[in-house]
CSV table of C-alpha atoms in Angstrom, one decimal:
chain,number,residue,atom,x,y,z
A,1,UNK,CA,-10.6,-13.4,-36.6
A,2,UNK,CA,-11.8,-12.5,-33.1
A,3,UNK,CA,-9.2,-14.1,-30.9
A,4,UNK,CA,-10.8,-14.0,-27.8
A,5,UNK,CA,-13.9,-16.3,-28.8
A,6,UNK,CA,-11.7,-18.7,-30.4
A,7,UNK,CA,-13.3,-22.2,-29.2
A,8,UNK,CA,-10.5,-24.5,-27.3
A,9,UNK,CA,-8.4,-27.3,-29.7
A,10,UNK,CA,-10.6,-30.7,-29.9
A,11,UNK,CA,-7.5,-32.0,-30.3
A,12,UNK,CA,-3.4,-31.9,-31.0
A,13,UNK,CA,-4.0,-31.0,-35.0
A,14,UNK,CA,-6.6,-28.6,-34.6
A,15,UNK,CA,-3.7,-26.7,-31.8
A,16,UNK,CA,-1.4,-27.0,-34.7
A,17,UNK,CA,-3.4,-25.3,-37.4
A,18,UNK,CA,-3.7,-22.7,-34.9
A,19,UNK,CA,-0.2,-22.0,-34.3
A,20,UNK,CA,0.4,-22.2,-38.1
A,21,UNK,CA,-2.6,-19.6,-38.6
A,22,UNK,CA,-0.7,-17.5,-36.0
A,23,UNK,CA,2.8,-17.8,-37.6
A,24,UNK,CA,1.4,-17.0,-40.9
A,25,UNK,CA,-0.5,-14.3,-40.6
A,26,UNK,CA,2.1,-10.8,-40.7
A,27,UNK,CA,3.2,-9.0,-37.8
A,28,UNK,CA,1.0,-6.1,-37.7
A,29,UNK,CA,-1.8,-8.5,-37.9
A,30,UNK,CA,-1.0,-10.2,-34.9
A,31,UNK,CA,-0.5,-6.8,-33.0
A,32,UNK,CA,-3.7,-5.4,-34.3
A,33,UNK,CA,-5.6,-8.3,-32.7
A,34,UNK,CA,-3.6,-7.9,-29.4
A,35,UNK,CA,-4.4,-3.6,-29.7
A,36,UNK,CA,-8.1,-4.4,-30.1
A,37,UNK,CA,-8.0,-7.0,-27.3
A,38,UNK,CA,-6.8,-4.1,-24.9
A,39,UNK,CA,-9.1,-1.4,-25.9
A,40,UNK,CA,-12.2,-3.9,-25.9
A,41,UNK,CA,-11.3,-5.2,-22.3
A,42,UNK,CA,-10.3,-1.0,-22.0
A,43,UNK,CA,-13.9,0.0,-22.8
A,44,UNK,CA,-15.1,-2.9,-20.8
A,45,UNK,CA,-13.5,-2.1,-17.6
A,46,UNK,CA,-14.1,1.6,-17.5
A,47,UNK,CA,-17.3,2.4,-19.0
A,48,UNK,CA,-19.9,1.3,-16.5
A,49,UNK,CA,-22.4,0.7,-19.1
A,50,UNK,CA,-20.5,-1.7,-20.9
A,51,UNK,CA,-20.3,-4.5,-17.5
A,52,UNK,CA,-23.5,-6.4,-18.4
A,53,UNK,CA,-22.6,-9.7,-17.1
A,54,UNK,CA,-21.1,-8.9,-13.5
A,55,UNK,CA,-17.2,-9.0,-14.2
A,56,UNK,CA,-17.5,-12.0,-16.4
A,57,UNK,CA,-15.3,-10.5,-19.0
A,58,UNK,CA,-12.4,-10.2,-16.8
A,59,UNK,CA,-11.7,-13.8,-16.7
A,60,UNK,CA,-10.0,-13.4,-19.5
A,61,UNK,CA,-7.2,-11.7,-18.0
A,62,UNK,CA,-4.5,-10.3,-19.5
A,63,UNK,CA,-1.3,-8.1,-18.3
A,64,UNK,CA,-0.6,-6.7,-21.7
A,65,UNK,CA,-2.7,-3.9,-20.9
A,66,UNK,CA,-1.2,-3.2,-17.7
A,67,UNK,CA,1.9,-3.2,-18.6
A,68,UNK,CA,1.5,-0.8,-21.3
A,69,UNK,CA,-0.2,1.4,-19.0
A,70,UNK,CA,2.4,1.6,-16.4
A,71,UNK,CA,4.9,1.7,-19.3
A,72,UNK,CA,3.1,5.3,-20.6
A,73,UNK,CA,2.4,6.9,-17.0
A,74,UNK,CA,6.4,5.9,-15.9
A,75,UNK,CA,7.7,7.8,-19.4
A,76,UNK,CA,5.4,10.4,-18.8
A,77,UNK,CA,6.7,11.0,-15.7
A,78,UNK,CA,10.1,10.8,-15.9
A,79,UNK,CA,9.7,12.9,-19.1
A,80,UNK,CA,10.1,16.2,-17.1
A,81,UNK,CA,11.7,14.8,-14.0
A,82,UNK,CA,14.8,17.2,-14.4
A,83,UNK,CA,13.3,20.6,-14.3
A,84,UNK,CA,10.7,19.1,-11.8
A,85,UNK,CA,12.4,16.9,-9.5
A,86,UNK,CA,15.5,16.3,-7.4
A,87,UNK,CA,15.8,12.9,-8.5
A,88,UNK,CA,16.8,11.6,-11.4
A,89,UNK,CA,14.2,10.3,-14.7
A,90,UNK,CA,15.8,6.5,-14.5
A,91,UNK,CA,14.8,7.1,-10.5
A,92,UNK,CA,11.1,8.2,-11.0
A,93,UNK,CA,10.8,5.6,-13.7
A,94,UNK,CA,11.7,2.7,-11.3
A,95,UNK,CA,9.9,4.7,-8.5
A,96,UNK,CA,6.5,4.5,-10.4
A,97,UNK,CA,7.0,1.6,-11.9
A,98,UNK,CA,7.6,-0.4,-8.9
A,99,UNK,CA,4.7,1.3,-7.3
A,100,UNK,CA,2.2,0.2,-9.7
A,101,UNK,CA,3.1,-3.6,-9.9
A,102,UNK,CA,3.7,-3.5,-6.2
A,103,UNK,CA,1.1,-1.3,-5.3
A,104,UNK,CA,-1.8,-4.1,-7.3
A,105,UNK,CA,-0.1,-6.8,-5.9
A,106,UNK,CA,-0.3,-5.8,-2.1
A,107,UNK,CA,-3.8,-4.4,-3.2
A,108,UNK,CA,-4.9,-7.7,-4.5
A,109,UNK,CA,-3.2,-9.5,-1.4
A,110,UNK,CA,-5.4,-7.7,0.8
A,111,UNK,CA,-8.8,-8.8,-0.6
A,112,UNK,CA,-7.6,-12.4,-0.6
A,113,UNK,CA,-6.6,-12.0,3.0
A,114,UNK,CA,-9.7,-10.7,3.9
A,115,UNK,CA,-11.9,-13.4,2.7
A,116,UNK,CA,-12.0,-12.8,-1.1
A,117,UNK,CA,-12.0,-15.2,-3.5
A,118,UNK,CA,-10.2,-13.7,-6.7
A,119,UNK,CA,-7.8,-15.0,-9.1
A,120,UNK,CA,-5.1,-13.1,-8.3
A,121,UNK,CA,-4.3,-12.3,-12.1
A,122,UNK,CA,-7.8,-10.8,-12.5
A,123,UNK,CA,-7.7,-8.3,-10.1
A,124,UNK,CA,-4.0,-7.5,-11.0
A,125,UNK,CA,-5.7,-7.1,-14.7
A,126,UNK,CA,-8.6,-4.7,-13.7
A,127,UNK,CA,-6.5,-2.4,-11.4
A,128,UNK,CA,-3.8,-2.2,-14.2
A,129,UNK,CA,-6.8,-0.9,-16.5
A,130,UNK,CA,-7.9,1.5,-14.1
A,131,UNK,CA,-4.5,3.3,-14.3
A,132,UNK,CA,-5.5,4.7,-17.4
A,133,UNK,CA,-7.5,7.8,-16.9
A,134,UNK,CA,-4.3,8.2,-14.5
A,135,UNK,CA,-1.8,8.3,-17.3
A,136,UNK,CA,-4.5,10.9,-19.1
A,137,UNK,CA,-4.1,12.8,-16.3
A,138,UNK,CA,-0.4,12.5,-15.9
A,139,UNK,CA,-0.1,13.8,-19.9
A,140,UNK,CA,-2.7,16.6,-19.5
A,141,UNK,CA,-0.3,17.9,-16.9
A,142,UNK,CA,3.2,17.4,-18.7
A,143,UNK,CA,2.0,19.1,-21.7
A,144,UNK,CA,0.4,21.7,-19.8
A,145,UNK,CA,0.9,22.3,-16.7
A,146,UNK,CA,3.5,24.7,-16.7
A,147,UNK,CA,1.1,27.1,-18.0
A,148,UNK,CA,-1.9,26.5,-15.4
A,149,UNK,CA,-1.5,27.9,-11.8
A,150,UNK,CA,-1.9,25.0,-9.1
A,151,UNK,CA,-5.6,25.1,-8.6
A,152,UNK,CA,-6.6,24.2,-12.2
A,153,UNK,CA,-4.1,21.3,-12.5
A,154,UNK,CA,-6.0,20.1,-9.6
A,155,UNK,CA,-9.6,19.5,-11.7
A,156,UNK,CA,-8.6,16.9,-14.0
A,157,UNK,CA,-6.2,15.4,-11.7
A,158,UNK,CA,-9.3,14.8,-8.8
A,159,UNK,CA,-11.4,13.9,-12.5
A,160,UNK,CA,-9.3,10.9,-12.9
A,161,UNK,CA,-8.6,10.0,-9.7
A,162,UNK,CA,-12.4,9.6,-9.4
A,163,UNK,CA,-13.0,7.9,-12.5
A,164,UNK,CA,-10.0,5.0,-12.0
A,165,UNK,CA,-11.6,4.9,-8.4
A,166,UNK,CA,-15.3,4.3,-9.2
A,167,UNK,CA,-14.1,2.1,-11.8
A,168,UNK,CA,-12.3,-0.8,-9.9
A,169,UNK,CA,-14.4,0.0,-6.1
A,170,UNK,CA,-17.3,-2.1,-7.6
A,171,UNK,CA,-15.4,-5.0,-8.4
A,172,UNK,CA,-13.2,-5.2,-5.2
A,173,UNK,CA,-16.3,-4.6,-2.9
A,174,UNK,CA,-18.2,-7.3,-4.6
A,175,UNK,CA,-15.2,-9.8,-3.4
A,176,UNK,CA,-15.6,-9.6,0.1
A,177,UNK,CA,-18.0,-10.0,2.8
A,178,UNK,CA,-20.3,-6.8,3.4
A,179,UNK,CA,-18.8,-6.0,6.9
A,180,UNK,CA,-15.3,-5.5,5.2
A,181,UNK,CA,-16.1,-3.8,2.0
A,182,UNK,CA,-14.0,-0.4,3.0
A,183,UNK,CA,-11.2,-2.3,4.4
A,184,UNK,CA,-11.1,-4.0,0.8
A,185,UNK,CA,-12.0,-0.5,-0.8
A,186,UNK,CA,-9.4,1.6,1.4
A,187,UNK,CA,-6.3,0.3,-0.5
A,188,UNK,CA,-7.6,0.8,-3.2
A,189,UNK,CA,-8.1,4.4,-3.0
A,190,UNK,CA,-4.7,4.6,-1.6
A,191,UNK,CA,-3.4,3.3,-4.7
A,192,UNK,CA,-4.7,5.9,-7.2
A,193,UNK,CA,-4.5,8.6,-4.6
A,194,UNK,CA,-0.2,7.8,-4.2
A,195,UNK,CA,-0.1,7.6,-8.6
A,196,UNK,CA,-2.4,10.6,-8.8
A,197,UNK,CA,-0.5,12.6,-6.4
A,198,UNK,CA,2.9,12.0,-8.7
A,199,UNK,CA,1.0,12.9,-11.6
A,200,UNK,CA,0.1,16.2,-10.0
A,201,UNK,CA,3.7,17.3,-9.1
A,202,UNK,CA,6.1,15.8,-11.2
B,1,UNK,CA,9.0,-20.6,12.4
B,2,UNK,CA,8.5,-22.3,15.6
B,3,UNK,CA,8.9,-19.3,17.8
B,4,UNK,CA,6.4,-17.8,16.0
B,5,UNK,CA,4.1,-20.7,15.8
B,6,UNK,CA,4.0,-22.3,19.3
B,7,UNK,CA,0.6,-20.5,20.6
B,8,UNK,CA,-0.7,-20.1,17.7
B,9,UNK,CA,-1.3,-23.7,16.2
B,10,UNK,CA,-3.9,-24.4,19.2
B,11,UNK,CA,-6.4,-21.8,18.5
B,12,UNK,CA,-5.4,-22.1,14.6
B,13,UNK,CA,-5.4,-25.5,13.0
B,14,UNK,CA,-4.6,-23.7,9.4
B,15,UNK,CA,-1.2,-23.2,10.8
B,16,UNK,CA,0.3,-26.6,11.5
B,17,UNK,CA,2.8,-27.4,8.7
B,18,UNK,CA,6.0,-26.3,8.2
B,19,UNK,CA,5.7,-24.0,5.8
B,20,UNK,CA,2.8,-23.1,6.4
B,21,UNK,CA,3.4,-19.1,6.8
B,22,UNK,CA,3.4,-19.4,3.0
B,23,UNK,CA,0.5,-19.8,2.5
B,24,UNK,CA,-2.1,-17.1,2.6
B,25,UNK,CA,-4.5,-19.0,5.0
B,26,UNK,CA,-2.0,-18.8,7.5
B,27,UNK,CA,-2.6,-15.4,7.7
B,28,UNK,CA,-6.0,-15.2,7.5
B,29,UNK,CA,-7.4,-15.6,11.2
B,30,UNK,CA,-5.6,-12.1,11.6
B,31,UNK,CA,-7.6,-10.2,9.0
B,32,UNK,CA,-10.9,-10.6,11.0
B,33,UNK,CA,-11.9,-7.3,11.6
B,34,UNK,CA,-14.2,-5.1,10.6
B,35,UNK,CA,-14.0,-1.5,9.3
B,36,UNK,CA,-15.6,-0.2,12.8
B,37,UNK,CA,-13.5,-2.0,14.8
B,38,UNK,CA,-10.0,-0.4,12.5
B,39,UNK,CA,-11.2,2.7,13.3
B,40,UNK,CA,-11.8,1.9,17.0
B,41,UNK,CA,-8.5,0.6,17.5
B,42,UNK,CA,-7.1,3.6,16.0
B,43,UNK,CA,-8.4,5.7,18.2
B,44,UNK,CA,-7.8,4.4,21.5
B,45,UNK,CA,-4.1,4.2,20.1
B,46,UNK,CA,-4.0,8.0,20.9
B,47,UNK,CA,-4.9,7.3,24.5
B,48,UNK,CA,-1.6,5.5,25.8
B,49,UNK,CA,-3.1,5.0,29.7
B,50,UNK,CA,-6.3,4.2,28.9
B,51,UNK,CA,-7.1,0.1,29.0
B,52,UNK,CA,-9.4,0.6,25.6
B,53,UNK,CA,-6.6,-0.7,22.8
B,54,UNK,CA,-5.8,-4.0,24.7
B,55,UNK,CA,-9.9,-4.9,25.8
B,56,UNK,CA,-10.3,-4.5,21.8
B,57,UNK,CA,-7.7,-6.3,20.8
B,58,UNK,CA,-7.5,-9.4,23.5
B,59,UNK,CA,-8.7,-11.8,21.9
B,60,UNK,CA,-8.1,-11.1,17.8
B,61,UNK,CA,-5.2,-9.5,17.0
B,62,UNK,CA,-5.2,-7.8,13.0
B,63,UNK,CA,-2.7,-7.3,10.6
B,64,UNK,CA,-4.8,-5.1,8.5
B,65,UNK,CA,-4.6,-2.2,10.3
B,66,UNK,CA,-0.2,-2.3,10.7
B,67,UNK,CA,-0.1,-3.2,7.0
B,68,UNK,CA,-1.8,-0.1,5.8
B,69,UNK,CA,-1.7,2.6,8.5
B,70,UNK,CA,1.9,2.0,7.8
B,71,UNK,CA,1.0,2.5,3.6
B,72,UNK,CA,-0.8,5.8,4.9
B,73,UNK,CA,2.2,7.1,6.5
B,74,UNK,CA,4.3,7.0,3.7
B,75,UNK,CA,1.9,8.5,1.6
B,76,UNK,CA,1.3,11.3,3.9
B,77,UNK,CA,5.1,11.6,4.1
B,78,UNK,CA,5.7,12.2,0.5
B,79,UNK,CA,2.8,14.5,-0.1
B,80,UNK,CA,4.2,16.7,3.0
B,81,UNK,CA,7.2,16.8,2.7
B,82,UNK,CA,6.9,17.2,-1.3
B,83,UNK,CA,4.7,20.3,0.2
B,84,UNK,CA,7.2,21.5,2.7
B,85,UNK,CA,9.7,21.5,-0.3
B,86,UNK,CA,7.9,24.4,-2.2
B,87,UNK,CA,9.4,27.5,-1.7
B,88,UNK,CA,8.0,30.9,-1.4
B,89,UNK,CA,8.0,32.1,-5.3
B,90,UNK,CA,6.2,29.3,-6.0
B,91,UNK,CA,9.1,27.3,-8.4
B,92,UNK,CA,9.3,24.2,-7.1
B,93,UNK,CA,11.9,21.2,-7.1
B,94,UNK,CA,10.6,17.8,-5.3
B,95,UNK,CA,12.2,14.6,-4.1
B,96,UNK,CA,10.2,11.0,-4.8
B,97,UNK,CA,12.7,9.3,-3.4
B,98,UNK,CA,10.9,9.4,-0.1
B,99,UNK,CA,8.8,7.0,-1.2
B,100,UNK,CA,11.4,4.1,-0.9
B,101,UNK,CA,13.1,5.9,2.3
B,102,UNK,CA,10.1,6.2,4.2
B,103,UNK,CA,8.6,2.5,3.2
B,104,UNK,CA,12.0,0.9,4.4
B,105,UNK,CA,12.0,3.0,7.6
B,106,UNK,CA,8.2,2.6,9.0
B,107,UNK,CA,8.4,-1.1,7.8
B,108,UNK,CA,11.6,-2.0,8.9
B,109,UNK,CA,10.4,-0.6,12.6
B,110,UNK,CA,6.8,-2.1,12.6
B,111,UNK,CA,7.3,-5.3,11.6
B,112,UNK,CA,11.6,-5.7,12.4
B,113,UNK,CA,10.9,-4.7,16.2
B,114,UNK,CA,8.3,-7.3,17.1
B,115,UNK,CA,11.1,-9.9,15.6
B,116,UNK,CA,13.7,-8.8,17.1
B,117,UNK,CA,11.5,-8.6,20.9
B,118,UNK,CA,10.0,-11.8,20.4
B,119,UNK,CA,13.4,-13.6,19.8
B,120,UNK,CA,15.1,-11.8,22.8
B,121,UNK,CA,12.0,-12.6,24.7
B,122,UNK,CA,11.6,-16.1,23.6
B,123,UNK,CA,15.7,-16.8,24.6
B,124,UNK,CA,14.7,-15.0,28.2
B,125,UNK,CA,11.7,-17.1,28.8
B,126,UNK,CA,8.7,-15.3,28.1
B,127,UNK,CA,5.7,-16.0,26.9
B,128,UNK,CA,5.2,-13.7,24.4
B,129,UNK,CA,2.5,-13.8,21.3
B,130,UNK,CA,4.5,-13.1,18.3
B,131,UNK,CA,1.5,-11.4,16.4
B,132,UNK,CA,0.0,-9.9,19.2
B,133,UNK,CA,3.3,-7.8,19.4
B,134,UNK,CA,2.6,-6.8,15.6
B,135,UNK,CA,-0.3,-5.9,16.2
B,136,UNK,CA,0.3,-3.4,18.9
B,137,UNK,CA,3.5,-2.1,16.6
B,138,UNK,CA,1.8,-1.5,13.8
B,139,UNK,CA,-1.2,0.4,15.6
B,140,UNK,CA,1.5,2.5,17.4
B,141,UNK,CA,2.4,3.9,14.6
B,142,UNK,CA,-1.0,5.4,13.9
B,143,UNK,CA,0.3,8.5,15.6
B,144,UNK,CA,2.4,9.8,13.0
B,145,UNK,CA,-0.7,10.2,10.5
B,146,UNK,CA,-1.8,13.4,12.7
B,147,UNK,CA,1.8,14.4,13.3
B,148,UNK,CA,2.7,14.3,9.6
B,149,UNK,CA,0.1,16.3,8.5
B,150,UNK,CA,0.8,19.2,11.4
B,151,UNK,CA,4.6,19.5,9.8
B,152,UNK,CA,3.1,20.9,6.9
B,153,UNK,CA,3.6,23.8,9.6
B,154,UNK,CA,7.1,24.9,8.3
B,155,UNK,CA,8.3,26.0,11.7
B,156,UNK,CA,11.0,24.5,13.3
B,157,UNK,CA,10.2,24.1,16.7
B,158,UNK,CA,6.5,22.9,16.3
B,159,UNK,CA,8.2,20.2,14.6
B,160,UNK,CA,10.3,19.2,16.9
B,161,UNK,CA,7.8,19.5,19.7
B,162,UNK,CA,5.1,17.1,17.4
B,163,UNK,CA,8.1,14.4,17.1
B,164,UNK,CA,9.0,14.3,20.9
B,165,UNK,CA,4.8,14.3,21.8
B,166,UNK,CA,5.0,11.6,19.1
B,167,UNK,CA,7.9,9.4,21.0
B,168,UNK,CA,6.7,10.2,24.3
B,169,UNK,CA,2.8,8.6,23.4
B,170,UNK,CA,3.9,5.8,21.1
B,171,UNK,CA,6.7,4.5,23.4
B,172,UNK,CA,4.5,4.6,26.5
B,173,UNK,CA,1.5,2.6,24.2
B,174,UNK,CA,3.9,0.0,23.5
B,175,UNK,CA,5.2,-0.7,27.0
B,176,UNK,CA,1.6,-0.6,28.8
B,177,UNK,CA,0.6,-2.8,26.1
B,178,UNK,CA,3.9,-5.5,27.1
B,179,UNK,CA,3.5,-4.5,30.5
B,180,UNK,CA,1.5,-7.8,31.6
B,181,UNK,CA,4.7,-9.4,29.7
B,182,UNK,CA,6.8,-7.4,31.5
B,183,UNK,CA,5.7,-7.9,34.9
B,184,UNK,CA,6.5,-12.0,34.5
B,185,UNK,CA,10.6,-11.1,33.8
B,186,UNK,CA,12.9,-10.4,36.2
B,187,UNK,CA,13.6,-6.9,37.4
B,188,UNK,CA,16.9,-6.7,34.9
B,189,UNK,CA,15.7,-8.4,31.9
B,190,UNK,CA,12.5,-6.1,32.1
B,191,UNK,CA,15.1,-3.1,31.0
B,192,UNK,CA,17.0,-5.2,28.4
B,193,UNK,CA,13.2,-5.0,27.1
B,194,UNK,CA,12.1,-1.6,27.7
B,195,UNK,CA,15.8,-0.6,26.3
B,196,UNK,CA,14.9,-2.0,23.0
B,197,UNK,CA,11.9,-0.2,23.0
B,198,UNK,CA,13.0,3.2,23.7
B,199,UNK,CA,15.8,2.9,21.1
B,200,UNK,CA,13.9,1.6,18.4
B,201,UNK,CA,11.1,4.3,19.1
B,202,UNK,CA,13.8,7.3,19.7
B,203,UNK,CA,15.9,6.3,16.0
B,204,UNK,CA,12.5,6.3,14.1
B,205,UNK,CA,11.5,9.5,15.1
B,206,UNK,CA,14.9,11.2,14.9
B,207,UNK,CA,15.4,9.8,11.2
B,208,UNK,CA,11.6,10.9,10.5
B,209,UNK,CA,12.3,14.2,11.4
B,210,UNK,CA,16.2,14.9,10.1
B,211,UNK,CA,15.4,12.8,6.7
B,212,UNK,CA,11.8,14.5,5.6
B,213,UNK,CA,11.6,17.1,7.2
B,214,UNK,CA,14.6,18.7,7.1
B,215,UNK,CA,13.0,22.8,7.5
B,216,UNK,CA,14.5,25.5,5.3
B,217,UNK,CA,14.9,28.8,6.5
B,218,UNK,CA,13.2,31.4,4.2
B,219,UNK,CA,16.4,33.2,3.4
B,220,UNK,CA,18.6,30.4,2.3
B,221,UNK,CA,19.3,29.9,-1.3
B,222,UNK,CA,19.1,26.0,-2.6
């Protein structure tokens, strides 16, 4: 069953069957569906092919995806923080944590300030799917970047940073009137630049 | 809110209400800039004595450009200093905890300042523009993006020398930008004002410099 083009409950007994559906059917299933959800809207988001429809897709918002996300990229990088850092994992971990939710909010903020009209979930949604070729990044260079010397860490690290980039510039710069695309694009780059900078050196 | 809101609400109808610096069209008249005019203002924000900053700004005063020169500086800070922390084999051992250190200090000074002026200027009479003053704050700043990026220079002096040109210019931007404020108070309450200033603008750049930037001499051992 493809929960995301479920139609909307006519009515209170058709909501019910729903919810019984959903408390029936196992675990696993219910995760499976959620999984596939992520990856679709995954694919969607950073595969420029895939954006047919203009964006449409991301009405459907979700923050699962996110959350994962900024889940991976914190663990990764606290993973090594001892032999890496002066601070401690538990302080990276809050560190990037706090940067990413922060970070899209502030982000998101911005285009609505300057004109933009977003639901302010949405855009948190795309730029928390645009961390992922960050967290890529961030594991290419835990596992091994001990053995690379500095310039070679550097080419999948400016890879990614361009690809979560490209990926979420479209949709912000379509938001907001043409004489302030790059001060609606700007934060943006700020953004990945800051998370792709801790993947590089933590 | 009402210090705050008194000029305002005439040219701004969005902003009557009490709460209405809740809201996010309250704040909207101040993000109408475009990107030229950012980087203009940026620019003549190196040039203290030069009349360019306030002709720009007169009439529409932005709080793009404090919000994320500010973000730029404490990026810059952390990749520097995270630099500056290599030594010379190579091994290296970095801090992220600039990250919150530097986004309390550069935010706490460019938007706790104008407060803390506006309130001590409101109680002495003046007439001063709450966000015009966080305006010229947060564009003040701007000269710690191409001082941050010269401490990558791990020399001492140089360092000090960048955070002293920094003081001198920023200080003297901010009181030639209050200066047609200033010239309506009275002789004494002028330096209450220009105190303020100066200490503000002296404990930024002395914790800039002794918490990030702390230099260490080749031979030590850490």
């Amino acid at each position: 069953m493809d929960y995301t083009n479920q139609k909307h409950p006519q009515n209170y007994s058709q909501m019910e069957d729903l919810k019984t559906l959903d408390l029936e059917e196992s675990v696993s299933e219910t995760i499976m569906r959620d999984l596939r959800m992520i990856a679709y809207k995954l694919k969607y988001v950073l595969i420029p092919k895939e954006q047919e429809d203009n964006g449409k897709e991301l009405r459907n918002w979700d923050l699962w995806g996110p959350l994962i996300f900024c889940l991976a990229l914190a663990m990764t990088l606290s993973f090594k923080a001892d032999s890496t850092t002066t601070s401690s994992k538990s302080d990276v971990f809050a560190i990037i944590f706090v940067l990413i939710w922060v970070g899209a909010f502030v982000v998101t903020l911005n285009a609505q300030l300057l004109g933009g009209k977003v639901s302010f979930f949405q855009s948190v949604c795309l730029l928390g799917y645009c961390v992922f070729p960050i967290n890529i990044e961030a594991i290419i260079i835990a596992f091994i970047g001990s053995y690379l010397p500095f310039v070679v860490k550097l080419i999948p690290v400016i890879i990614c940073f361009a690809w979560s980039a490209y990926s979420s510039v479209g949709f912000m710069a379509s938001l907001v009137p043409p004489h302030k695309k790059k001060l609606a694009v700007y934060p943006v780059f700020l953004f990945y630049l800051f998370l792709s900078w801790f993947s590089l050196i933590v | 809110m009402d210090f705050f809101q008194e000029e305002e609400e005439e040219e701004h109808p969005e902003q009557k209400g009490c709460c209405a610096f809740l809201t996010i069209k309250y704040y909207q008249p101040y993000f109408n800039v475009s990107e030229d005019d950012v980087i203009d203002r940026v620019k003549a924000s190196f040039l203290p004595f030069r009349k360019d900053f306030h002709e720009r700004v007169a009439g529409n005063p932005d709080l793009w450009g404090p919000l994320w020169i500010s973000a730029t500086i404490i990026f810059l800070i952390t990749a520097v200093a995270n630099i500056n922390q290599m030594n010379l084999e190579g091994q290296t051992t970095y801090s992220v905890a600039y990250v919150p250190q530097s986004a309390a200090l550069l935010y706490c000074i460019s938007f706790g300042t104008p407060v803390i002026l506006t309130l001590v200027m409101k109680i002495l009479g003046s007439d001063i523009r709450f966000f015009h003053t966080l305006c010229l704050y947060g564009y003040s700043m701007s000269i710690l993006m191409p001082i941050t990026i010269l401490c990558v220079i791990r020399n001492s002096i140089l360092q000090w020398c960048l955070v002293g040109y920094g003081m001198i210019s920023s200080s003297s931007f901010l009181i030639m930008g209050m200066r047609k404020i200033l010239g309506d108070l009275e002789q004494s309450k002028r330096y209450i004002i220009i105190g303020i200033v100066l200490a503000m603008q002296f404990s930024l750049y002395l914790l800039y410099k002794l918490v990030f930037f702390k230099v260490i001499e080749k031979n030590s051992t850490e």
